[in-house]
GROMACS .gro file of C-alpha atoms in nm:
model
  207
    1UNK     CA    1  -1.969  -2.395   2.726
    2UNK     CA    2  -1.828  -2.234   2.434
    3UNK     CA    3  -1.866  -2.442   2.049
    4UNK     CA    4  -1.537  -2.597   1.977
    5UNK     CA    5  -1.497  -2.354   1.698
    6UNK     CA    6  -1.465  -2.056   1.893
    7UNK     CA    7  -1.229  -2.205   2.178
    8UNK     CA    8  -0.975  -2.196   1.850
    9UNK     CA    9  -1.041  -1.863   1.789
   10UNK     CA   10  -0.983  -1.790   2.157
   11UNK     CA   11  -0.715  -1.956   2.179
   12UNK     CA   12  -0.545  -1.721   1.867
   13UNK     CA   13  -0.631  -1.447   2.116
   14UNK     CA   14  -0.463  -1.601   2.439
   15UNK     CA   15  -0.155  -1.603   2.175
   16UNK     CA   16  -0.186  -1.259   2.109
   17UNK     CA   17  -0.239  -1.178   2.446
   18UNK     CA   18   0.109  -1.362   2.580
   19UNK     CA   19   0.301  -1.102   2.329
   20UNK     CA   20   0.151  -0.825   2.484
   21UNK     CA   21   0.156  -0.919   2.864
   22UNK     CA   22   0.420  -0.652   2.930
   23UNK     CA   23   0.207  -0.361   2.754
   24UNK     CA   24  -0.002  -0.142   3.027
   25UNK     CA   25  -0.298  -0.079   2.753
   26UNK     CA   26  -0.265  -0.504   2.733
   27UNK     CA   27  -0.668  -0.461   2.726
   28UNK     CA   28  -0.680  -0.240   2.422
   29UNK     CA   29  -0.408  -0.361   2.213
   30UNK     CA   30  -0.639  -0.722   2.257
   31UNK     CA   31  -0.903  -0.586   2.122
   32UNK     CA   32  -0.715  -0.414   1.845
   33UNK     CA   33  -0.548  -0.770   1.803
   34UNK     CA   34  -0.889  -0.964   1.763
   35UNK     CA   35  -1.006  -0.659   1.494
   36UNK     CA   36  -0.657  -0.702   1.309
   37UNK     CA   37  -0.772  -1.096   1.310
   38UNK     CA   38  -1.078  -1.090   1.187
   39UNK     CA   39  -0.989  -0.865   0.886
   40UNK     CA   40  -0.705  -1.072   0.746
   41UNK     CA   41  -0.986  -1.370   0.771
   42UNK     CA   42  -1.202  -1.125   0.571
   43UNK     CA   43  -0.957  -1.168   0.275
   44UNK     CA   44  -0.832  -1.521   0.372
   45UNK     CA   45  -0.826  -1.862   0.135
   46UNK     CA   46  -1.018  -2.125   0.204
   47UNK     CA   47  -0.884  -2.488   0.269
   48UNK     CA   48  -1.084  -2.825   0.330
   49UNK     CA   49  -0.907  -3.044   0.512
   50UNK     CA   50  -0.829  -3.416   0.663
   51UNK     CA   51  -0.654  -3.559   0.975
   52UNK     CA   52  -0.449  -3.879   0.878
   53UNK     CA   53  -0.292  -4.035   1.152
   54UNK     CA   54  -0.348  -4.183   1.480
   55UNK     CA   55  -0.740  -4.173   1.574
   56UNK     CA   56  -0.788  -3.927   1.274
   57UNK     CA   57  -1.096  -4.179   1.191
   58UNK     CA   58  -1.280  -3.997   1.511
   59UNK     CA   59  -1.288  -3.661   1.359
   60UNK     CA   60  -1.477  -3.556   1.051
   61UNK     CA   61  -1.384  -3.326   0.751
   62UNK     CA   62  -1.234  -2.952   0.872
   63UNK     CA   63  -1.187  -2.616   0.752
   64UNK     CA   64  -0.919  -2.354   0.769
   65UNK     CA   65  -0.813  -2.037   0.653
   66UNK     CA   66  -0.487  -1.866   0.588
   67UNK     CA   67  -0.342  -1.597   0.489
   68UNK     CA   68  -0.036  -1.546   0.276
   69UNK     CA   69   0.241  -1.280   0.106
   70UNK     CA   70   0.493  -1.355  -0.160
   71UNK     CA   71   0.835  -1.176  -0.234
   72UNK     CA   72   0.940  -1.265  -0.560
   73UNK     CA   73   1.314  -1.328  -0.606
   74UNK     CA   74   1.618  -1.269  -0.869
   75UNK     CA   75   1.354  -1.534  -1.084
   76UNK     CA   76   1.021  -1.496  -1.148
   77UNK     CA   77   0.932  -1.861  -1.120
   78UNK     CA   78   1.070  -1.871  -0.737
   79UNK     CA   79   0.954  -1.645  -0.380
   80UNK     CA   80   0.959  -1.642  -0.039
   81UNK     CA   81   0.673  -1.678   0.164
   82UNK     CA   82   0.559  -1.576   0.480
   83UNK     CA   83   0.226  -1.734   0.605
   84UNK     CA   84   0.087  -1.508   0.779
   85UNK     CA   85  -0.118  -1.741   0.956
   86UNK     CA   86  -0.277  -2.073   0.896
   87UNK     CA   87  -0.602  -2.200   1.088
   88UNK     CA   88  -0.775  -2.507   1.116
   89UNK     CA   89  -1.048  -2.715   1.316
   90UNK     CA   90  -1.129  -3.049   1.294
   91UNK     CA   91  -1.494  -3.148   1.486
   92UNK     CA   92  -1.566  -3.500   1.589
   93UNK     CA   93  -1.773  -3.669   1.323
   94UNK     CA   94  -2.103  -3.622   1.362
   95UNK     CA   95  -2.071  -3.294   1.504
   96UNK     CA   96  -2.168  -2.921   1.407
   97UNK     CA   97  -1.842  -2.759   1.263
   98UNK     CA   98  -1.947  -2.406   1.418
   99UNK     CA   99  -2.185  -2.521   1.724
  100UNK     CA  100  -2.022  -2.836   1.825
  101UNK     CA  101  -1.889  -2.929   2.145
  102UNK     CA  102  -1.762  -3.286   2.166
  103UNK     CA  103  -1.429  -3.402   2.121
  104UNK     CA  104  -1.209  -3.183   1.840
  105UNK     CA  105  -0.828  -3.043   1.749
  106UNK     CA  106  -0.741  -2.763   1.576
  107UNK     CA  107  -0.422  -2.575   1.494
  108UNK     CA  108  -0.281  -2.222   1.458
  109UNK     CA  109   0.101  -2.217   1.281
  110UNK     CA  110   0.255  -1.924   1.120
  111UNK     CA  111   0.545  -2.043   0.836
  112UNK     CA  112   0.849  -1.928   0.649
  113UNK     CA  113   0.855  -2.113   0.271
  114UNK     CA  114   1.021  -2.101  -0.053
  115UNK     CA  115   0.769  -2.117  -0.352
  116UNK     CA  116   0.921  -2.321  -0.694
  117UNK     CA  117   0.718  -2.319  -0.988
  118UNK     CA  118   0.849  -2.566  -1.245
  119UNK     CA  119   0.845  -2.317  -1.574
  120UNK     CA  120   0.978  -1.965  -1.674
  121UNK     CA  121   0.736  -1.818  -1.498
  122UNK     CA  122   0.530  -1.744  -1.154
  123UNK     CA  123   0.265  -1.977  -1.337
  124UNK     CA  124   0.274  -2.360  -1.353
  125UNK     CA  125   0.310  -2.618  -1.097
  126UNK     CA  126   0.471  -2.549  -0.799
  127UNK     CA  127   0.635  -2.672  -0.471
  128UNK     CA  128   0.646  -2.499  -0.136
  129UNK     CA  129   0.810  -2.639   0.164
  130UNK     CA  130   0.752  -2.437   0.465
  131UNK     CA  131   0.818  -2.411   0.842
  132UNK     CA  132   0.776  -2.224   1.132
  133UNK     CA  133   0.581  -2.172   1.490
  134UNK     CA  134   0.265  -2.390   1.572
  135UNK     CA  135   0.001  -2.445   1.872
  136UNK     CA  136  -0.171  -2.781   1.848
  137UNK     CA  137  -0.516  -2.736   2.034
  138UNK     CA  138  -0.701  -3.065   2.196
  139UNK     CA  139  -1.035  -3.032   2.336
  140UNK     CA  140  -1.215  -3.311   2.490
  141UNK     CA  141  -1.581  -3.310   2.558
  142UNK     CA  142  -1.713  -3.139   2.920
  143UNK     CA  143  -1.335  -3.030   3.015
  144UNK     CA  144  -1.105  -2.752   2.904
  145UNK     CA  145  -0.900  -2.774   2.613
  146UNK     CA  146  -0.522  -2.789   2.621
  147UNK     CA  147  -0.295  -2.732   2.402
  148UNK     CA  148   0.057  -2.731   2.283
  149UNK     CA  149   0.336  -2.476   2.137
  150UNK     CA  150   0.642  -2.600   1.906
  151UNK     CA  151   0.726  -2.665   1.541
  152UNK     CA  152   0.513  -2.653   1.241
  153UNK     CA  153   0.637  -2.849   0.882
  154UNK     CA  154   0.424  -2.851   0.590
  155UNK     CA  155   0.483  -2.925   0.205
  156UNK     CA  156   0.242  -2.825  -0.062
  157UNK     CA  157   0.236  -2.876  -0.428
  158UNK     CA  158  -0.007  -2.774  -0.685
  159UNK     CA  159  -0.080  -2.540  -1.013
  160UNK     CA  160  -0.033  -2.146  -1.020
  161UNK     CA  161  -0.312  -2.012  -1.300
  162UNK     CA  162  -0.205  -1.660  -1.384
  163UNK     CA  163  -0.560  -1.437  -1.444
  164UNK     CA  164  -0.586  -1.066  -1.600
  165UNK     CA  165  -0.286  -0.870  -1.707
  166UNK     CA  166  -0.152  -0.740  -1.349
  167UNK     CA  167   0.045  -1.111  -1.234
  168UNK     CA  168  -0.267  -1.209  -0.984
  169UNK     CA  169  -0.285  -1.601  -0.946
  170UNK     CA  170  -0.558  -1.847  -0.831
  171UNK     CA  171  -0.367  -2.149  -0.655
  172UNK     CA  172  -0.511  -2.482  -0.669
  173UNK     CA  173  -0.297  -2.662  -0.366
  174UNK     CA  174  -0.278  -2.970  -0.167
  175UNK     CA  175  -0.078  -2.973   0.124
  176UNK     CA  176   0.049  -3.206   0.412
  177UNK     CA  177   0.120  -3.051   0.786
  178UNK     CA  178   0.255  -3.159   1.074
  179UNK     CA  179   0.196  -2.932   1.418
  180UNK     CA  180   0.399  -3.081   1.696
  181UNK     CA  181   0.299  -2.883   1.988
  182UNK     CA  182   0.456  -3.097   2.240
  183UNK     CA  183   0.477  -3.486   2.312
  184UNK     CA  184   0.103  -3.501   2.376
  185UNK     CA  185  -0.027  -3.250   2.062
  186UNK     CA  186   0.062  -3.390   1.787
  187UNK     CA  187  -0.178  -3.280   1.448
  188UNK     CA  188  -0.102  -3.406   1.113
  189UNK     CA  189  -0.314  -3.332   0.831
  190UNK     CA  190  -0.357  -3.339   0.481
  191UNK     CA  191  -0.559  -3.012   0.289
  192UNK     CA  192  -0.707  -2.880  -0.049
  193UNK     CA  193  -0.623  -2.528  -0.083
  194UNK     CA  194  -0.783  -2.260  -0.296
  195UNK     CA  195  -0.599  -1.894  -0.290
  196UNK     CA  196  -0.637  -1.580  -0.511
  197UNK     CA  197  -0.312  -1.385  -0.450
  198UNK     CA  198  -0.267  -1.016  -0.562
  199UNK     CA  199   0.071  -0.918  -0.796
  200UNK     CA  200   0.141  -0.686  -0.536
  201UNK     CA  201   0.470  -0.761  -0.493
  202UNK     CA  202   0.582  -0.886  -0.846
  203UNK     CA  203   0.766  -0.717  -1.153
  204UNK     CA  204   0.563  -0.712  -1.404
  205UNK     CA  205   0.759  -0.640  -1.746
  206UNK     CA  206   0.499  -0.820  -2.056
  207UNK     CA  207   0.264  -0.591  -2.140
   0.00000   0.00000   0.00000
């Protein structure tokens, strides 16, 4: 049986495997998508995280990543997001985060937001309500995990600290989610979220 860690992962692959069911190199453009995966983890934030909630007592302390990019608009102090995607597994407590294999959840969403920060510019504290797709994974000890696809809403706030002189920020976040895969996969969770995001995309005019 594989760890409950790596069902997740697998299960990001069955989702990139149902976009590509009518492709004839379906095979290859897997494998592609699983290499495309891993790299964007490569240069991923990190986010500890907490199920509140119904039976959220059961499972211990998970981890996530996620991957981001920001389009500034007309201000500098707001942007659009798209979350690129957003991962995270939740063991039972007790368990091995990578090796485990009892009871866990886990989710995979991919959001649309609107970044505020409350001052002139991209620095400062900020708001971001986002939404977008979601799969809500269950897996239950010695059977196979199921899971859920429908609606993800999340809301983070936290502080924007501009570093150097080219508009890169480290984000110090917290943010609540809520993954409703269906009537039965339901994930809500509250994370801490550290980010280092490039100025790739904004103006930068000081000098």
């Amino acid at each position: 049986m594989l760890p409950d860690f790596f069902i997740i992962i697998q299960s990001i692959v069955f989702i990139l495997a149902d976009y590509l069911e009518a492709i004839n190199m379906k095979k290859n453009l897997i494998v592609t998508g699983i290499c495309i995966l891993f790299a964007v983890a490569g240069q991923s934030q990190l986010m500890v995280s907490k199920l509140v909630g119904k039976d959220a007592d059961k499972y211990g302390l998970g981890y996530g990543l996620f991957t981001y990019l920001d389009f500034p608009l007309a201000n500098e102090n707001q942007s659009f997001r798209v979350e690129l995607i957003d991962i995270a597994f939740f063991p039972a407590k007790g368990e091995s985060f990578f090796t485990g294999t009892g009871d866990s959840k886990g989710y995979v969403s991919i959001k649309l937001g609107y970044k505020y920060v409350f001052s002139e510019t991209q620095a400062g504290f900020y708001l971001i309500p986002s939404a977008g797709y979601c799969r809500a994974i269950d897996i239950r000890e010695g059977e196979d995990a199921t899971y859920g696809d429908g609606i993800a809403a999340a809301l983070e706030g936290g502080y924007a600290l501009e570093v150097g002189q080219r508009g890169h920020m480290v984000n110090f976040g917290l943010k609540y989610e809520y993954d409703r895969g269906n009537a039965t996969h339901i994930i809500q969770s509250v994370g801490l979220r550290v980010s280092y995001a490039f100025g790739m995309f904004r103006r930068k005019d000081r000098y």
